[in-house]
Coordinates of C-alpha atoms and ligand atoms in Angstrom, one line a residue:
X123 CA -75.4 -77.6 -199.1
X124 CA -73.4 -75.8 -196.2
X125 CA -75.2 -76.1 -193.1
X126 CA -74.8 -73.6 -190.3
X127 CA -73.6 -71.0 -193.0
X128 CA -77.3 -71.0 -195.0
X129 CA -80.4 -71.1 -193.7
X130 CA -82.7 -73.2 -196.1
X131 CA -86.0 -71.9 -196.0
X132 CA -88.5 -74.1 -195.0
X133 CA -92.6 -74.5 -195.8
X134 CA -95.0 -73.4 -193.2
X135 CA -98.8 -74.3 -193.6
X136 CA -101.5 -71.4 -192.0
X137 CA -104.8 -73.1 -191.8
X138 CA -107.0 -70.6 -190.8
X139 CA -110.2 -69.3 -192.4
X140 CA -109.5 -65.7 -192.2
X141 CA -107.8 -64.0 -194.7
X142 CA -106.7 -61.0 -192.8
X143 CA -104.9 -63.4 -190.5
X144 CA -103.2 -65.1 -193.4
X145 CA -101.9 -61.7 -194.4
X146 CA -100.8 -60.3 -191.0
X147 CA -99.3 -63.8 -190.3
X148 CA -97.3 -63.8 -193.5
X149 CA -96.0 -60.3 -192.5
X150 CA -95.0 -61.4 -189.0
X151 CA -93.1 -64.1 -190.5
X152 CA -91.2 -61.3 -193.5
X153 CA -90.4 -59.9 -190.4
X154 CA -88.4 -62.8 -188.6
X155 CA -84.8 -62.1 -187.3
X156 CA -83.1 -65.0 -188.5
X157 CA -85.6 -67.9 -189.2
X158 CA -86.7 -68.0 -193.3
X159 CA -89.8 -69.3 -193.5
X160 CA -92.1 -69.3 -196.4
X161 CA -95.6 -69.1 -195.4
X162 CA -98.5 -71.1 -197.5
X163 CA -102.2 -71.1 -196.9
X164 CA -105.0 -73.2 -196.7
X165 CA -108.8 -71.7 -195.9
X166 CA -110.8 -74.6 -195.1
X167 CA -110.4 -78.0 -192.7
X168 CA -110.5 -80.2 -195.6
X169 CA -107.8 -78.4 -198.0
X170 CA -105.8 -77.9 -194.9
X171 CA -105.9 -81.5 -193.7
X172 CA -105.1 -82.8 -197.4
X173 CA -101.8 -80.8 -197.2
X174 CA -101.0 -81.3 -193.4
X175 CA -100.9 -85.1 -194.3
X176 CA -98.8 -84.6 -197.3
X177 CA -95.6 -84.0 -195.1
X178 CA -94.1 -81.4 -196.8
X179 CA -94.7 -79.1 -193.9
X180 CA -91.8 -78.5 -191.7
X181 CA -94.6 -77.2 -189.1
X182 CA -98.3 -75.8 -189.1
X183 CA -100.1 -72.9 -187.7
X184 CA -103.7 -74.4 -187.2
X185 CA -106.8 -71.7 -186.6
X186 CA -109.3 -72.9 -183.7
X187 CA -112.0 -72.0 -185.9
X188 CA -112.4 -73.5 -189.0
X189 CA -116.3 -72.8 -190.1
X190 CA -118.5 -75.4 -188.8
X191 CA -115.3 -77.7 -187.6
X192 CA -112.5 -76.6 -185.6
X193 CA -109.1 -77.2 -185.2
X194 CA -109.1 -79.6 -182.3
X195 CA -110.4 -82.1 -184.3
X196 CA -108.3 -81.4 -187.3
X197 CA -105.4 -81.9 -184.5
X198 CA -106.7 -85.4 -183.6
X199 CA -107.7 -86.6 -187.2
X200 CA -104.4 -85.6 -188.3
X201 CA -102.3 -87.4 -185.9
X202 CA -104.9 -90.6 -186.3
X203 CA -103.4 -91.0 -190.0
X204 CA -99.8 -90.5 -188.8
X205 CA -99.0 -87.2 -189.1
X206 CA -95.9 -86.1 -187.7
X207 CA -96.0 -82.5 -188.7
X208 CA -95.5 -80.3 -185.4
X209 CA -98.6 -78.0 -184.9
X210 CA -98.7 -74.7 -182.8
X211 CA -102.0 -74.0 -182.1
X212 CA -104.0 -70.2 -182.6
X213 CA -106.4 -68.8 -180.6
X214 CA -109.0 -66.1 -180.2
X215 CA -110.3 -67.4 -177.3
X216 CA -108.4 -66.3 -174.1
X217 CA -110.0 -69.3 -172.2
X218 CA -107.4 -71.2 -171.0
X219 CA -109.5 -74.6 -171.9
X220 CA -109.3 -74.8 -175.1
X221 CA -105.3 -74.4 -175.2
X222 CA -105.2 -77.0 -172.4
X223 CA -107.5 -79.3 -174.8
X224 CA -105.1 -78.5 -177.6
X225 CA -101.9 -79.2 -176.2
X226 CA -103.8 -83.0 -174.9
X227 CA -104.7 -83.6 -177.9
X228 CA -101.2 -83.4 -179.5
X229 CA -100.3 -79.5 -180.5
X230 CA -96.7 -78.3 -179.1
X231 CA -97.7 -75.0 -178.3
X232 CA -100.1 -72.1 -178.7
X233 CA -100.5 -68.7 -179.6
X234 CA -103.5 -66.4 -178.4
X235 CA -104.3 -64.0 -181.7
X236 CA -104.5 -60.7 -179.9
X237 CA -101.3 -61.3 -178.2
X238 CA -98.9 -62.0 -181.1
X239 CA -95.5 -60.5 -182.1
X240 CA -93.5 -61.6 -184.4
X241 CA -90.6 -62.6 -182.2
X242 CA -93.2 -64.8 -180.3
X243 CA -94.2 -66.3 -183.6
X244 CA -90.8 -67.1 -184.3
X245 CA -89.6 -68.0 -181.1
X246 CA -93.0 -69.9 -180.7
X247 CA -92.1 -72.0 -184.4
X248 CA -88.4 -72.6 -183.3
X249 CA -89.5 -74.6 -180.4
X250 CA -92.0 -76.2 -181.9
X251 CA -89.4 -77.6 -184.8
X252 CA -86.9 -78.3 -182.2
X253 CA -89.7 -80.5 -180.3
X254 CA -90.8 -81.8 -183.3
X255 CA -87.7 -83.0 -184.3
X256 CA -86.9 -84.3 -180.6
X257 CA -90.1 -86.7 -180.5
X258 CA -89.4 -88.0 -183.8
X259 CA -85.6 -89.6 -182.3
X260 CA -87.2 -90.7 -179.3
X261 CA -90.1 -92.4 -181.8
X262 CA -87.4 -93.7 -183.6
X263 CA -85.9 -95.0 -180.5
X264 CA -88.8 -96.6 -179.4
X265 CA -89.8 -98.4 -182.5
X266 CA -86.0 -99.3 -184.5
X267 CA -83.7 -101.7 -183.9
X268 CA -80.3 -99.7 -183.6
X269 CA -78.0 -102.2 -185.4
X270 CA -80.4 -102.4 -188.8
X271 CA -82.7 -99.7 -188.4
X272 CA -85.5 -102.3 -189.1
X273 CA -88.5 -102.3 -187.0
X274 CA -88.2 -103.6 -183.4
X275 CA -90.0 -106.5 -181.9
X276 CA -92.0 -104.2 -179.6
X277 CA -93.2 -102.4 -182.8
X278 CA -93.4 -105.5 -185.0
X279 CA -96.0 -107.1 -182.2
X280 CA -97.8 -104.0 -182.4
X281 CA -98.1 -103.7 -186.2
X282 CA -99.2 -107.3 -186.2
X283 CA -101.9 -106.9 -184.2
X284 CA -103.3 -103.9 -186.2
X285 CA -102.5 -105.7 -189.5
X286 CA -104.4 -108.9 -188.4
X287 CA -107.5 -107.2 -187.4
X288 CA -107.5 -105.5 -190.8
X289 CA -107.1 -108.7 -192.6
X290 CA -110.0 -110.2 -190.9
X291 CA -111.9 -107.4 -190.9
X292 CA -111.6 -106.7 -194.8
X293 CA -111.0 -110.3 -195.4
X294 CA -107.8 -110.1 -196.7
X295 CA -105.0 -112.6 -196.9
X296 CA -101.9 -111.8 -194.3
X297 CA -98.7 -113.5 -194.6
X298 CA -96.0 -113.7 -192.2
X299 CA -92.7 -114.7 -193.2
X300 CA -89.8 -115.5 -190.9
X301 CA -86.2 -115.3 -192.2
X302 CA -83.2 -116.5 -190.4
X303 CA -79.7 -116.8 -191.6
X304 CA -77.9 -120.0 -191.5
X305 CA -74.7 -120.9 -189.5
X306 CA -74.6 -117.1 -188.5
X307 CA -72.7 -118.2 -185.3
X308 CA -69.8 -119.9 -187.2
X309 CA -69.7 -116.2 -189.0
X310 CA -69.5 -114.3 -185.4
X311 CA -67.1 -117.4 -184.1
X312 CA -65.0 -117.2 -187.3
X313 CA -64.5 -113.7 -188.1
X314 CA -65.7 -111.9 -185.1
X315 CA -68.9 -109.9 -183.8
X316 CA -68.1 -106.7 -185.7
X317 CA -68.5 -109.2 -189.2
X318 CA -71.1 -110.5 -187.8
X319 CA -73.3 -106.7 -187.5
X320 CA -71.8 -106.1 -190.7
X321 CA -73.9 -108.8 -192.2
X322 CA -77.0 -108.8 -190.3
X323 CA -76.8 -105.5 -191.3
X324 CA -76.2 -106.0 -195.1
X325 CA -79.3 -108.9 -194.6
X326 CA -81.6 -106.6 -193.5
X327 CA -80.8 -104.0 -196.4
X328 CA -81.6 -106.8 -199.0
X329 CA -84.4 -107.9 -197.2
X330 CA -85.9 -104.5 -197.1
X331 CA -85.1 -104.0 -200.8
X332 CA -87.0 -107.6 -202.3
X333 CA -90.6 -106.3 -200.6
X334 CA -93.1 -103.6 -201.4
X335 CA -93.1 -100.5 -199.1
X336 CA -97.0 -101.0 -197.3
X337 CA -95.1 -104.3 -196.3
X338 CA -93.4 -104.2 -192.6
X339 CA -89.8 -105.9 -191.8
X340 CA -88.7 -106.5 -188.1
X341 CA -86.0 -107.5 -186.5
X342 CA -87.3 -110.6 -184.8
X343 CA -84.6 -111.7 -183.0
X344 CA -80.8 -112.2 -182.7
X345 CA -80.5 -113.1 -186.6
X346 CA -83.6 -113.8 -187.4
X347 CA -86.1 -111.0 -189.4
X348 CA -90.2 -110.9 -189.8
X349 CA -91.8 -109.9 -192.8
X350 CA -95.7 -108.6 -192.2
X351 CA -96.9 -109.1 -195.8
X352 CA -100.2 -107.4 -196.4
X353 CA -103.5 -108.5 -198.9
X354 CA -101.7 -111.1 -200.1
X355 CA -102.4 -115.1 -200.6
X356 CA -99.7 -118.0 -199.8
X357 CA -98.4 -118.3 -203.2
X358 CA -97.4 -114.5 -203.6
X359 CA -95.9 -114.9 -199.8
X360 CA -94.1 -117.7 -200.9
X361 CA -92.7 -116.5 -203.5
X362 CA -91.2 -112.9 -202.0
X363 CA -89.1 -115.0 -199.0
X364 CA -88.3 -117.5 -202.1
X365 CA -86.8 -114.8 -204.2
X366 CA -85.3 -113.2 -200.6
X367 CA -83.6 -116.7 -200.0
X368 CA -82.4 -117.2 -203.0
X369 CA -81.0 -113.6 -203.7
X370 CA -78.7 -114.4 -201.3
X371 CA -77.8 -117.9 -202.8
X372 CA -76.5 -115.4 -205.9
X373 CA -74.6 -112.6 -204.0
X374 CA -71.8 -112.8 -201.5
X375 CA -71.5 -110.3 -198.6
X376 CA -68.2 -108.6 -197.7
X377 CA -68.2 -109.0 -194.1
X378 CA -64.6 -107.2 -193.9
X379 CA -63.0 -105.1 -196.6
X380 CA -61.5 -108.7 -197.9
X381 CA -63.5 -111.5 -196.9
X382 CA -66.7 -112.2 -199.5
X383 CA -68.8 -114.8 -197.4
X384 CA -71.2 -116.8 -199.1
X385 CA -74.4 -116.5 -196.7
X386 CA -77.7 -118.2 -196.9
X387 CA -81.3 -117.9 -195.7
X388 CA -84.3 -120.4 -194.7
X389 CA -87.1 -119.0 -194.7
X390 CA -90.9 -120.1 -193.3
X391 CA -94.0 -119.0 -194.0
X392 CA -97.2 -118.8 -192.2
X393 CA -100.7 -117.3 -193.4
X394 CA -103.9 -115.9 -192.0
X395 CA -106.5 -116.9 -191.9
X396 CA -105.9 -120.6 -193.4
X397 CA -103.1 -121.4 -190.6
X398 CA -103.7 -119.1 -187.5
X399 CA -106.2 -117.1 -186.0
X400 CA -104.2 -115.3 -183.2
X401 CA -101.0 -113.0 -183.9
X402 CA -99.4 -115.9 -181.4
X403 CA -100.6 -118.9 -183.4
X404 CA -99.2 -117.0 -186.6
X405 CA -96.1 -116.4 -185.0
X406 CA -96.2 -120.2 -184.1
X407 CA -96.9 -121.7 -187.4
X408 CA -94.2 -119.4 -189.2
X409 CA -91.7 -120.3 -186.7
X410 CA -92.7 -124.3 -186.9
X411 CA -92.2 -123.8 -191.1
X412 CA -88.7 -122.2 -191.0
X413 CA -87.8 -125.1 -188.5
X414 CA -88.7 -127.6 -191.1
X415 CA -86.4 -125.5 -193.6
X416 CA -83.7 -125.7 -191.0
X417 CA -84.2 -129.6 -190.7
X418 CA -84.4 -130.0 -194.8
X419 CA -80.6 -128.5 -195.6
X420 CA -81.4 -124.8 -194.7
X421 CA -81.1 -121.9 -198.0
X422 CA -84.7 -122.9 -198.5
X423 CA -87.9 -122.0 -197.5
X424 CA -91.0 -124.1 -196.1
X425 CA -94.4 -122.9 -195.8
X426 CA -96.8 -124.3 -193.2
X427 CA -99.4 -126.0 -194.7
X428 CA -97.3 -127.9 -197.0
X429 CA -95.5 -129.4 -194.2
X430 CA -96.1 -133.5 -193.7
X431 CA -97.3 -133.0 -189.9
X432 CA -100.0 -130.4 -190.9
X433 CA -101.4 -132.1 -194.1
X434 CA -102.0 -135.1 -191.8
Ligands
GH3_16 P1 -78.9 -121.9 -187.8 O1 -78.5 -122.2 -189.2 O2 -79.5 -123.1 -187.2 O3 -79.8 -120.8 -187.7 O4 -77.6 -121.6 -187.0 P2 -77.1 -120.2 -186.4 O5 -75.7 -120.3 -186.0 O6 -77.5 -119.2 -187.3 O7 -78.1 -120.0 -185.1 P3 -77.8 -119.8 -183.6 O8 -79.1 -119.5 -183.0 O9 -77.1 -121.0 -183.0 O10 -76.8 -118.6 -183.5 C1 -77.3 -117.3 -183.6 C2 -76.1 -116.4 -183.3 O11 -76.5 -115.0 -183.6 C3 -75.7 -116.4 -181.9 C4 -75.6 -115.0 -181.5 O12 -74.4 -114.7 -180.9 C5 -75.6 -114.2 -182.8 N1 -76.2 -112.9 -182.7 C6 -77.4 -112.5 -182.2 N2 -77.5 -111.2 -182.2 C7 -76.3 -110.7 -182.7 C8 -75.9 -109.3 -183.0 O13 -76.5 -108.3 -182.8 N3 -74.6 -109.2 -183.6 C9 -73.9 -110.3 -183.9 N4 -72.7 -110.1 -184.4 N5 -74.3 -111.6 -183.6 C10 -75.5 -111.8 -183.0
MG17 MG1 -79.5 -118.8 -187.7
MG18 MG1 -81.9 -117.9 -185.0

């Protein structure tokens, strides 16, 4: 692909219940300068929602009436489930209140029907992608660790909040797993920091790999990572920071472009609602079982209510 030479021509989804506007939008957007665009359509709230939340939108034109729903609350059930899609709003209505209430409730911008050219519709979808586009790297800010990309503490506290209200709510099992790597201070000390963020990187990428996507994995600390391990019991949580530890056991890490280290994990793990009730007491118990792992040799992994003190 040459970027800056082509232009790749990106999806835009019309939700609107009016067909005439479908039409004239779709010849406002043939008629862009220099943006390609290829326009799609969807007549009702519910089909438009469905393909909002799919994410192949690069952004959405959204219709304030939408039969007997409209598209404010489209706008604020869509960005409930995540949707990251930017939305410029449309308008019949020349009351400013209603644009006001859409921009509050998450739209970038809006357009008043009556009013619209094509050069505002394109001008109007340019800024919209570019705002789009500069929320999601200040999202990504806010929530990633820079050295791994992993989750950040701030984010992982948050997420384990939400997860542990929906595990007691639906009375699921929660697991949380802490991983730390073992003598990682002889590695900085030894080879220097650069190695070092070499292999907390490498870490995190093999950690990421050995769980299933709806699980969560955060940068805890300094070297040390969190796994959030969703409707799951203590033996299946066991067993994925078992098979994390011991993956690295099997595979050294090239820390430079010649020097193949040998690193190891210990791992604890905690689980709700057997061991904890608060996100702190989790956090506690967790920590308390990859101490124990520490204590026992390290490259192993303790859970905490196998250990001695907690069995009574
Ligand atoms: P243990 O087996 O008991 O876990 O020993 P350890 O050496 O891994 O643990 P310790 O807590 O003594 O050392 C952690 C080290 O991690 C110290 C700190 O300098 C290093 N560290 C923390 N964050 C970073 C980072 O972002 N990059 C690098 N290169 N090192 C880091
Ligand atoms: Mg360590
Ligand atoms: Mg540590």
């Amino acid at each position: 692909m040459v970027f800056g030479l082509v232009h790749m021509t990106r999806k835009i989804l019309l939700i609107d219940d009016d067909r005439l506007q479908f039409r004239l939008t779709q010849a406002h957007v043939k008629s862009f300068q220099t943006d390609l665009y290829e326009l799609e359509w969807s007549a009702t709230y519910e089909e438009g929602i469905a393909r909002l939340l799919s994410g192949e939108y690069a952004a959405c034109l959204l219709d304030y009436q939408l039969g007997d729903r409209d598209g404010l609350q489209l706008i604020r059930e869509a960005l409930a489930q995540g949707c990251r899609t930017p939305i410029v709003f449309l308008t019949a209505e020349t009351a400013d209140r209603v644009n006001i209430e859409a921009m509050n409730a998450g739209a970038l911008d809006y357009l008043v029907k009556g009013e619209i050219t094509p050069r505002m519709i394109e001008r109007s979808l340019r800024y919209a992608l570019k705002l789009g586009d500069t929320l999601e790297a200040l999202r990504r800010l806010a929530t990633r660790d820079q050295l791994t990309g992993l989750l950040n503490r701030r984010e992982f506290d948050r997420l384990l909040s939400d997860e542990r209200d929906r595990a007691l709510r639906f009375n699921h099992g929660l697991g949380l797993g802490f991983i730390d790597i073992d003598r990682f201070k002889a590695i900085n000390d030894t080879y220097g920091h650069p190695a070092g963020d070499v292999v907390l990187r490498e870490v995190a990428r093999r950690v990421v790999e050995q769980v299933r996507t709806v699980d969560r994995v955060a940068r805890f600390g300094g070297e040390e990572f969190a796994l959030i391990l969703v409707q799951t019991d203590q033996a299946s949580a066991a067993e994925v920071v078992r098979r994390i530890c011991r993956a690295f056991a099997r595979d050294p890490i090239m820390a430079t472009d010649t020097t193949a280290l040998n690193v190891t994990v210990s791992g604890g793990v905690a689980m709700l609602p057997q061991d904890a009730t608060t996100e702190a007491e989790l956090i506690a118990a967790a920590d308390k079982a990859l101490y124990a792992a520490k204590e026992r040799g390290r490259n192993r992994v303790e859970v905490f209510s196998e250990l001695p003190t907690v069995r009574g």
